PDB file of C-alpha atoms and ligand atoms in Angstrom:
ATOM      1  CA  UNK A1434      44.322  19.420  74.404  1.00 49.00           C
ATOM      2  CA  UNK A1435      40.806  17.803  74.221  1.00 53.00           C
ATOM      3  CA  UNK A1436      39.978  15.100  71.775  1.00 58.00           C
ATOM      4  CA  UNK A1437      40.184  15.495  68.155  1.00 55.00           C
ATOM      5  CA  UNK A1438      36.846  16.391  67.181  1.00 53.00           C
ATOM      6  CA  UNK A1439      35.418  13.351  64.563  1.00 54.00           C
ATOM      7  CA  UNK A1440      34.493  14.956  61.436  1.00 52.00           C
ATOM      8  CA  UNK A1441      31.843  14.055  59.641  1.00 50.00           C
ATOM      9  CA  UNK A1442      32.264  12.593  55.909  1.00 50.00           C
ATOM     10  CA  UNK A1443      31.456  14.681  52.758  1.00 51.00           C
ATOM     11  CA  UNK A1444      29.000  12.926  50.524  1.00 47.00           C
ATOM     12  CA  UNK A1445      30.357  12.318  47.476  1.00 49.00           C
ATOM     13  CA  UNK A1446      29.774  14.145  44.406  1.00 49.00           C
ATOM     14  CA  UNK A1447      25.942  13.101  43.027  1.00 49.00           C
ATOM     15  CA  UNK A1448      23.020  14.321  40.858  1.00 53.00           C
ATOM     16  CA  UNK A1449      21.336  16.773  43.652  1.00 51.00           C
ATOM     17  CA  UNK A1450      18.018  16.633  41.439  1.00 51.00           C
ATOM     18  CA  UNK A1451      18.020  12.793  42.649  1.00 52.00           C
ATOM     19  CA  UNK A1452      17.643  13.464  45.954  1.00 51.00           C
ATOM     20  CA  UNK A1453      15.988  17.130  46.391  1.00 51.00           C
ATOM     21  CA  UNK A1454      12.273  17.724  44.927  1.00 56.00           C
ATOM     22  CA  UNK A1455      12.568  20.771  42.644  1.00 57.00           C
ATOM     23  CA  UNK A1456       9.967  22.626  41.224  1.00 61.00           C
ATOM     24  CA  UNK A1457      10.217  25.771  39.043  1.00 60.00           C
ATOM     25  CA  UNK A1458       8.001  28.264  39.044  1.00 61.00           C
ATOM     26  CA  UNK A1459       8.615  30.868  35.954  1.00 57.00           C
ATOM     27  CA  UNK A1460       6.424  33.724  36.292  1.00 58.00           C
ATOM     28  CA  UNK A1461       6.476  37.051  37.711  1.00 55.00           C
ATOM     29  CA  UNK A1462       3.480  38.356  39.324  1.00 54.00           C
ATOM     30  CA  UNK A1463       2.551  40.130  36.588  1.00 54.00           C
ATOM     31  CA  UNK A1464       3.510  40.001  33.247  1.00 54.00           C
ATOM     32  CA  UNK A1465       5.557  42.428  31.551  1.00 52.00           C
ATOM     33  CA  UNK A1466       7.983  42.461  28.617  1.00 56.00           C
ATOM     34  CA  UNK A1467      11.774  42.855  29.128  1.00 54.00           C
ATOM     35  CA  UNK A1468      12.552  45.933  27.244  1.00 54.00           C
ATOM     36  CA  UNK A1469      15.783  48.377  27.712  1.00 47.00           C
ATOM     37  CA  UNK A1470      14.512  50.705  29.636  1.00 52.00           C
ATOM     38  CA  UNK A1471      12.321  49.075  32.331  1.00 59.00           C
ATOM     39  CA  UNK A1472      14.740  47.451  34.366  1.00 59.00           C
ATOM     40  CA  UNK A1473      14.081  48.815  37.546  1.00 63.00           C
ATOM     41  CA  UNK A1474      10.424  47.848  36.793  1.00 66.00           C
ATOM     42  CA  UNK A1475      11.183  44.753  36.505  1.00 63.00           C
ATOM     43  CA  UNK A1476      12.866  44.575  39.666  1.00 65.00           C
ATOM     44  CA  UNK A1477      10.041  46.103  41.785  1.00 68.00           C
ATOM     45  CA  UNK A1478       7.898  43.492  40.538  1.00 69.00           C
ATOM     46  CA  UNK A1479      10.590  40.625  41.458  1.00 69.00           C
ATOM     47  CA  UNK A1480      10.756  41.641  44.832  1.00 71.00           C
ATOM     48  CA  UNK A1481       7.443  42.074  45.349  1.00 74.00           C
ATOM     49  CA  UNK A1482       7.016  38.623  43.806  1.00 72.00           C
ATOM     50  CA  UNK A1483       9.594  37.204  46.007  1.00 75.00           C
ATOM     51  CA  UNK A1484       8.233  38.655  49.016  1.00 77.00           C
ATOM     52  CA  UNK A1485       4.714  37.153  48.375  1.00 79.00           C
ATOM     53  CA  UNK A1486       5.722  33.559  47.284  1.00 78.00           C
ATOM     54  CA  UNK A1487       8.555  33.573  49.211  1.00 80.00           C
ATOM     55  CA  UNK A1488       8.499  35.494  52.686  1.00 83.00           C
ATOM     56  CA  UNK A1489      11.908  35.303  54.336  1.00 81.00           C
ATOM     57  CA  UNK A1490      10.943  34.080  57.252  1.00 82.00           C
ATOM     58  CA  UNK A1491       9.583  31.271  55.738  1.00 81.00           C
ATOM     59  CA  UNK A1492      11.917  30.572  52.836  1.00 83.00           C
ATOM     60  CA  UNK A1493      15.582  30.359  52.763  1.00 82.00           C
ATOM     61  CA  UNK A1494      16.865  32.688  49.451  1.00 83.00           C
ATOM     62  CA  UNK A1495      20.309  31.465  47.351  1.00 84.00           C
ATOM     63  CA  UNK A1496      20.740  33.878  44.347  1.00 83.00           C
ATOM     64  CA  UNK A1497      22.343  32.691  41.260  1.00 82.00           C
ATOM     65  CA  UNK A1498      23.466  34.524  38.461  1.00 80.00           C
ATOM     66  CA  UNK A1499      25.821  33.641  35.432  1.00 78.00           C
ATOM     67  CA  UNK A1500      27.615  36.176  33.278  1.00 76.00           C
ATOM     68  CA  UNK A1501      30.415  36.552  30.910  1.00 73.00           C
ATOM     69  CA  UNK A1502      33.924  37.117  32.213  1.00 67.00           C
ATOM     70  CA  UNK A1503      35.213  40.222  30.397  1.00 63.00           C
ATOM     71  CA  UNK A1504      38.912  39.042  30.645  1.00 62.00           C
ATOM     72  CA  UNK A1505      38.101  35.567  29.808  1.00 64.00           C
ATOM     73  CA  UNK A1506      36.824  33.184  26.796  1.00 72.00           C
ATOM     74  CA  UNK A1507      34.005  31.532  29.133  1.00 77.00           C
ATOM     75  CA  UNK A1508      31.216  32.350  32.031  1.00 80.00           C
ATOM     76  CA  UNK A1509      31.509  32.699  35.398  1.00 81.00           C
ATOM     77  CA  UNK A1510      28.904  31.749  38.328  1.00 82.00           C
ATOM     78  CA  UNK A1511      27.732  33.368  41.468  1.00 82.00           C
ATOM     79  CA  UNK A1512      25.867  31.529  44.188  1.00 83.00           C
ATOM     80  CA  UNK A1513      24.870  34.501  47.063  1.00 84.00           C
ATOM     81  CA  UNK A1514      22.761  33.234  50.368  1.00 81.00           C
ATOM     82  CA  UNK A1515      23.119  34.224  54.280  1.00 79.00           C
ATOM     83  CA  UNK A1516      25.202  30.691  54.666  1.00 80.00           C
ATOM     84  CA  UNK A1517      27.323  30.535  51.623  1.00 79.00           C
ATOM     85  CA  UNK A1518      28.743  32.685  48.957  1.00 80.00           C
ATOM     86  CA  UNK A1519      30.706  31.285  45.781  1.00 80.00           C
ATOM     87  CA  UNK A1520      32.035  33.012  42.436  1.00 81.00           C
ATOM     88  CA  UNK A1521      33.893  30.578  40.230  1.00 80.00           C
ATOM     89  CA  UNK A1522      34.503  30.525  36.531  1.00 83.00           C
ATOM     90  CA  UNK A1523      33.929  28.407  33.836  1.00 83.00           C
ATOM     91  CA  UNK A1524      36.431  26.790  31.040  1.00 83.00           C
ATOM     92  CA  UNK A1525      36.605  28.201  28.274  1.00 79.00           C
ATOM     93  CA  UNK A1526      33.905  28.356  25.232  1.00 79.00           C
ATOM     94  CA  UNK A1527      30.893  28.691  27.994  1.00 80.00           C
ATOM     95  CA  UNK A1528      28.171  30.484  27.353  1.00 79.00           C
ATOM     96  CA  UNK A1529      25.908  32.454  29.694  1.00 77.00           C
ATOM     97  CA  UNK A1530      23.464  29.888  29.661  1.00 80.00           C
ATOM     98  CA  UNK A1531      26.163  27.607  31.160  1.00 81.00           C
ATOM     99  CA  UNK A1532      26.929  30.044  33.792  1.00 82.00           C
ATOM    100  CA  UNK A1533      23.437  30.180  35.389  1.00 82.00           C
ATOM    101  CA  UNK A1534      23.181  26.335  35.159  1.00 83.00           C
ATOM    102  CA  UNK A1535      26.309  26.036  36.825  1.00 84.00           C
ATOM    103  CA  UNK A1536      25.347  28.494  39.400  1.00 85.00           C
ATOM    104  CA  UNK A1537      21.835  26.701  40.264  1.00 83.00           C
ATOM    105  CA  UNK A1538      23.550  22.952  39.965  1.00 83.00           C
ATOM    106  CA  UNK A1539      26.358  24.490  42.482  1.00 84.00           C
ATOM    107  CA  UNK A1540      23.243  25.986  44.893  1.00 84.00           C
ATOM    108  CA  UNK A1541      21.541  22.177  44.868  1.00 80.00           C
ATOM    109  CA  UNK A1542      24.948  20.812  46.145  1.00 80.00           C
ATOM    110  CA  UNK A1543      25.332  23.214  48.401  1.00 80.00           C
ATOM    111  CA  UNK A1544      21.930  23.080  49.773  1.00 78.00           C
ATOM    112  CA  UNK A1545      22.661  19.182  49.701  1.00 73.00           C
ATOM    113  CA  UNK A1546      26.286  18.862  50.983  1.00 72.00           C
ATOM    114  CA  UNK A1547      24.784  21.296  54.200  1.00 72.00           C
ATOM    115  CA  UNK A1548      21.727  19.064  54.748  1.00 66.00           C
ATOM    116  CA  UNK A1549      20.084  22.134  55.309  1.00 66.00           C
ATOM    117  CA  UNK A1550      17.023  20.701  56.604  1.00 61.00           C
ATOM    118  CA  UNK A1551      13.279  21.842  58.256  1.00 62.00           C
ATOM    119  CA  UNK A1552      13.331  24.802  55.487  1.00 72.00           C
ATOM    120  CA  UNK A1553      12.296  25.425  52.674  1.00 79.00           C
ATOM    121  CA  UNK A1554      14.423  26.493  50.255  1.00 82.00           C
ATOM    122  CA  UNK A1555      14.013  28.588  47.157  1.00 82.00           C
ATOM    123  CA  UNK A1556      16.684  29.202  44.185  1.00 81.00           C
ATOM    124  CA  UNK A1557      16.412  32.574  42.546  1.00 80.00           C
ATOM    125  CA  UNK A1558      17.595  33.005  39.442  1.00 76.00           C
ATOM    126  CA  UNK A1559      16.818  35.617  36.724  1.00 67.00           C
ATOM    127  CA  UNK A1560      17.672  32.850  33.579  1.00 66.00           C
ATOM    128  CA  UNK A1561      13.602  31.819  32.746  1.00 60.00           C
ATOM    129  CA  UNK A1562      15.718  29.335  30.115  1.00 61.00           C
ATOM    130  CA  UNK A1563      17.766  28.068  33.117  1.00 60.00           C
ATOM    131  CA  UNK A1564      14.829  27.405  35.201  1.00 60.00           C
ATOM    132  CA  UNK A1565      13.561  25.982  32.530  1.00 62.00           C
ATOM    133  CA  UNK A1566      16.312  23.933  31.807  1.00 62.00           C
ATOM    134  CA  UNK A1567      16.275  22.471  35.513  1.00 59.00           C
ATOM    135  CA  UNK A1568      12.910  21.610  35.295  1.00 60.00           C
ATOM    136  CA  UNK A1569      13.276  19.537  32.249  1.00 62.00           C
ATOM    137  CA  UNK A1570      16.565  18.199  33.472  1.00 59.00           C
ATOM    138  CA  UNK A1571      14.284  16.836  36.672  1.00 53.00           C
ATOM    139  CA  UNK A1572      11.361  15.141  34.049  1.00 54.00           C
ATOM    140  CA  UNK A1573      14.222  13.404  32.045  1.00 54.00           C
ATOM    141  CA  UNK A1574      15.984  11.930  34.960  1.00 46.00           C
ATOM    142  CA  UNK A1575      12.985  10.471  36.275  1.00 44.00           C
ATOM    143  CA  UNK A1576      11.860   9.173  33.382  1.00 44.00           C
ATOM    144  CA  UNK A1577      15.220   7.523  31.807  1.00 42.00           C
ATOM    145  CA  UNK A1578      18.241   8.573  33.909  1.00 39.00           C
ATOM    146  CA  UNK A1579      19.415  10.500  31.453  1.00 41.00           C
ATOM    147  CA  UNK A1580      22.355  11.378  33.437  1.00 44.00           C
ATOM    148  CA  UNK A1581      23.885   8.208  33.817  1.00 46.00           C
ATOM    149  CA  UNK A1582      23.825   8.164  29.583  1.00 48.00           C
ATOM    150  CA  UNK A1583      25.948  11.048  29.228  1.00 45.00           C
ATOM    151  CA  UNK A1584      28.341  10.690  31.638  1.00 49.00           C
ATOM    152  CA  UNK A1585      29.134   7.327  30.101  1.00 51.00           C
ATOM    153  CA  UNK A1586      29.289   9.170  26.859  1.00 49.00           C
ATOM    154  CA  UNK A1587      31.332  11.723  28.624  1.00 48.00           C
ATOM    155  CA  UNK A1588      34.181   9.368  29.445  1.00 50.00           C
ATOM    156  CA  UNK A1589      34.632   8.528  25.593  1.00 51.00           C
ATOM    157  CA  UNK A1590      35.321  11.936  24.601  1.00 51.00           C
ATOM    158  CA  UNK A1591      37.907  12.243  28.031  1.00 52.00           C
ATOM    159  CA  UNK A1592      41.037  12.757  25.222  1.00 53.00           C
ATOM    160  CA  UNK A1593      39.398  15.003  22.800  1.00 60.00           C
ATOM    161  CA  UNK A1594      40.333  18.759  22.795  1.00 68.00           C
ATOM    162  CA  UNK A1595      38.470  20.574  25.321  1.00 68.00           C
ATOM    163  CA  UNK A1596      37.095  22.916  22.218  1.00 72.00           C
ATOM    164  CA  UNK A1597      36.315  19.298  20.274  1.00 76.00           C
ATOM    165  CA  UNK A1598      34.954  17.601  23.589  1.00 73.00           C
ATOM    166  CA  UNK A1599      32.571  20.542  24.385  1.00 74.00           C
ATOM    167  CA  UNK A1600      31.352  20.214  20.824  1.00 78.00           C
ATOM    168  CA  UNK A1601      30.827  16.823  20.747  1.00 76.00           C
ATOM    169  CA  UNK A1602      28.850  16.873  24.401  1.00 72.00           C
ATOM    170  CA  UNK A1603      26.345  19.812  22.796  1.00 76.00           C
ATOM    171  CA  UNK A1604      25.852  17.809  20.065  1.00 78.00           C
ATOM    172  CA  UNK A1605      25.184  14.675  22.093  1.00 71.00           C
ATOM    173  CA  UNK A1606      22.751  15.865  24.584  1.00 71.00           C
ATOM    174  CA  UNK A1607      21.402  18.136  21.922  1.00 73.00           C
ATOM    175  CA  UNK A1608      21.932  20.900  24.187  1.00 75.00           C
ATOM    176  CA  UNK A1609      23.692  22.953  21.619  1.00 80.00           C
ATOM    177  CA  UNK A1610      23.499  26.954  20.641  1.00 84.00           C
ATOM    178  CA  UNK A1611      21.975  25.573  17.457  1.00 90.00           C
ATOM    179  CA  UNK A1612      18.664  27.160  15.951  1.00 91.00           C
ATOM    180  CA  UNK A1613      16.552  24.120  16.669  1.00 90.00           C
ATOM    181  CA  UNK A1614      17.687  24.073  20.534  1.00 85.00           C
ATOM    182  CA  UNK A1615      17.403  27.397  21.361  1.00 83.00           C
ATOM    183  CA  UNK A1616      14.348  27.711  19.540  1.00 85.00           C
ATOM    184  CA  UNK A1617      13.066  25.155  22.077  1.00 81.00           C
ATOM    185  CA  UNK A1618      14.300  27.169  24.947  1.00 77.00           C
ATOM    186  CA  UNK A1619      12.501  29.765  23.920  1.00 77.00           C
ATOM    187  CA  UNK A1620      15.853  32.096  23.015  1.00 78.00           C
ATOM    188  CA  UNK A1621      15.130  32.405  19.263  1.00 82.00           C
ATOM    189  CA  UNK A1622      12.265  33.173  17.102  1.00 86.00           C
ATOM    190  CA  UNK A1623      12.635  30.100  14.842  1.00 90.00           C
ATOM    191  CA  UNK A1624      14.564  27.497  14.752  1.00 93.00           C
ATOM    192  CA  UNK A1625      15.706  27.421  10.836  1.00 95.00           C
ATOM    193  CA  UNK A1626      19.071  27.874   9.403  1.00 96.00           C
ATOM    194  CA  UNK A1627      20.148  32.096   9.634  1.00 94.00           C
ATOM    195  CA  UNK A1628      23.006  30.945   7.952  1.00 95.00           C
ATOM    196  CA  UNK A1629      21.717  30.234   4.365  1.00 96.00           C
ATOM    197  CA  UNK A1630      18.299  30.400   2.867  1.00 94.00           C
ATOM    198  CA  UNK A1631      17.481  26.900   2.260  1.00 95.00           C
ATOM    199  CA  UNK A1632      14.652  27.168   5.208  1.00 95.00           C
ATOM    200  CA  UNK A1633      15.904  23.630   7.041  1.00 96.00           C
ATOM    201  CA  UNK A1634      15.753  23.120  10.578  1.00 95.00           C
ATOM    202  CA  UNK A1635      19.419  24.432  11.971  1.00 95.00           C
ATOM    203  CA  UNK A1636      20.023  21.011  13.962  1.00 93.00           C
ATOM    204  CA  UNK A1637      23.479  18.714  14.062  1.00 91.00           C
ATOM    205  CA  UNK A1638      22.366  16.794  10.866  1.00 92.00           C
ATOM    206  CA  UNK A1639      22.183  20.500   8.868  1.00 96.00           C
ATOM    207  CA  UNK A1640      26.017  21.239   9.232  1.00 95.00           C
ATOM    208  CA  UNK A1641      26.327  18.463   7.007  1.00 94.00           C
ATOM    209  CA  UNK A1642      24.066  19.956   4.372  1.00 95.00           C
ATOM    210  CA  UNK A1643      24.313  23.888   4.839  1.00 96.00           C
ATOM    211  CA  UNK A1644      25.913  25.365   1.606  1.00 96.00           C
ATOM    212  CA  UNK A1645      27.615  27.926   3.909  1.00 95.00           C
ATOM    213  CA  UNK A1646      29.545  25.411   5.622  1.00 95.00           C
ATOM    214  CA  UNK A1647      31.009  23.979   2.257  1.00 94.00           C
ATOM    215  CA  UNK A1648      34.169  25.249   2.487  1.00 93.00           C
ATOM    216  CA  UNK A1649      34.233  24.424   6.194  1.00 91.00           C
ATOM    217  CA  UNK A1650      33.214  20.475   5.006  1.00 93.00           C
ATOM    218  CA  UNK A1651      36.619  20.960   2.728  1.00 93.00           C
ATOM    219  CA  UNK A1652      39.129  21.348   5.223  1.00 89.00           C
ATOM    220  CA  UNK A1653      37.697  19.357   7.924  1.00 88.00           C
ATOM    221  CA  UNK A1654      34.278  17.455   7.541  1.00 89.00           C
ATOM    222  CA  UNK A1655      34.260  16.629  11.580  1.00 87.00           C
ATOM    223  CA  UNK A1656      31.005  17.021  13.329  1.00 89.00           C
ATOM    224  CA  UNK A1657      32.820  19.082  15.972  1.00 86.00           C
ATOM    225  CA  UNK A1658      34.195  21.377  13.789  1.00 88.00           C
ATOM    226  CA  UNK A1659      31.489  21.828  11.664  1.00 92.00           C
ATOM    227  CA  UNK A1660      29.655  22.946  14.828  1.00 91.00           C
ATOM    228  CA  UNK A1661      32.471  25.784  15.904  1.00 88.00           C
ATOM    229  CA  UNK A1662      32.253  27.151  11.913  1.00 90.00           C
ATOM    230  CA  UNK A1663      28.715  27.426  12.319  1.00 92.00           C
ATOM    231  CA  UNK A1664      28.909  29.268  15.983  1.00 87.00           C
ATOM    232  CA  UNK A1665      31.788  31.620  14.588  1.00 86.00           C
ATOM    233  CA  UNK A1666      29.435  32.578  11.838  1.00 88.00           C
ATOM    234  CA  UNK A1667      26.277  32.673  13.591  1.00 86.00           C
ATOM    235  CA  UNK A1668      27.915  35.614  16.245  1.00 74.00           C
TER     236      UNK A1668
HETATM  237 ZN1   ZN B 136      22.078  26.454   6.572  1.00 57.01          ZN
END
């Protein structure tokens, strides 16, 4: 038997976006709308998008892609590339939304963990809000760590419920499926209350105010739960 092989150390879990440059690039080649029946349109003009910016031979691909999990109550994530493949779900209460993110943060740490090096690499994803998302995520931790913020606000809400704790984290970052936020991500036409007509900004501070929460506010006036009443009714 010849000697044990030494084995190199995995790095321990970081922020990838602190140590890989991202850039996201949005557009198609052409613009077109996303209707029902021009899907296949749409993916003509992908490929042929990704095979201008992105040759093959210059640019290693990793597909992500979040969905919803039929069987389950939360997404699932798919990370597809010629050196890795991973499908894993989500807890429960995730959205699609979470699902690509989780896909494209589970890409960066692969693409990390690997040191894939002397390559460049490009993440395809088909979520514009996700890419979106990244981007931001990238400005913000540059300019004030954000990161480092929510984790430590993450460790507070350790013993809540995992329904209560997800709540509470939306609601923190401001990352919520509220009007205002998904307004901002570009998933809603405005970003006022649907709920009532009182034409207010749908935002955390409105679940105290919205008239069709009152008899939410009666049997439990918590933040958290405010926030699930609202979802359930916004669906
Ligand atoms: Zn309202």
């Amino acid at each position: 038997m010849g000697p044990i092989p030494k084995l190199e150390r995995n790095l321990p879990p970081q922020d990838p976006l602190e140590y890989i440059d991202v850039d996201a690039e949005l557009n198609l080649n052409k613009h077109i709308k996303k209707t029902a029946n021009n899907n296949e349109v749409i993916r003509q003009i992908a490929l042929e998008t990704i095979n201008i910016k992105y040759p093959k031979d210059k640019w290693f691909h990793v597909y992500t892609d979040g969905s919803l999990l039929k069987q389950y109550d939360g997404a699932g994530a798919g990370v597809h590339s010629a050196y890795f493949n991973h499908y894993f779900k989500l807890p429960d209460n995730t959205t699609v939304f979470e699902g690509e993110l989780a896909a494209i943060e589970c890409a960066l740490k692969q693409i990390l963990g690997r040191r894939i090096k002397d390559q460049q690499i490009v993440i395809l994803s088909d979520s514009q809000a996700a890419l979106q998302k990244e981007k931001q995520s990238r400005e913000n931790l540059l300019r004030e760590k954000t990161y480092e913020n929510i984790s430590k606000e993450y460790d507070k809400i350790a013993n809540f419920t995992r329904k209560r704790a997800v709540a509470h984290f939306r609601l923190y970052t401001g990352h919520n499926c509220l009007n205002d936020h998904l307004h901002r991500m570009g998933l809603v036409q405005n970003k006022l209350c649907t709920l009532c007509d009182l034409n207010r900004v749908q935002d955390a501070e409105h679940l105290t105010k919205c008239p069709q929460l009152a008899v939410s506010r009666q049997i439990n006036n918590d933040l958290t739960y405010l926030y699930w009443a609202a979802r359930m009714k916004m669906i």
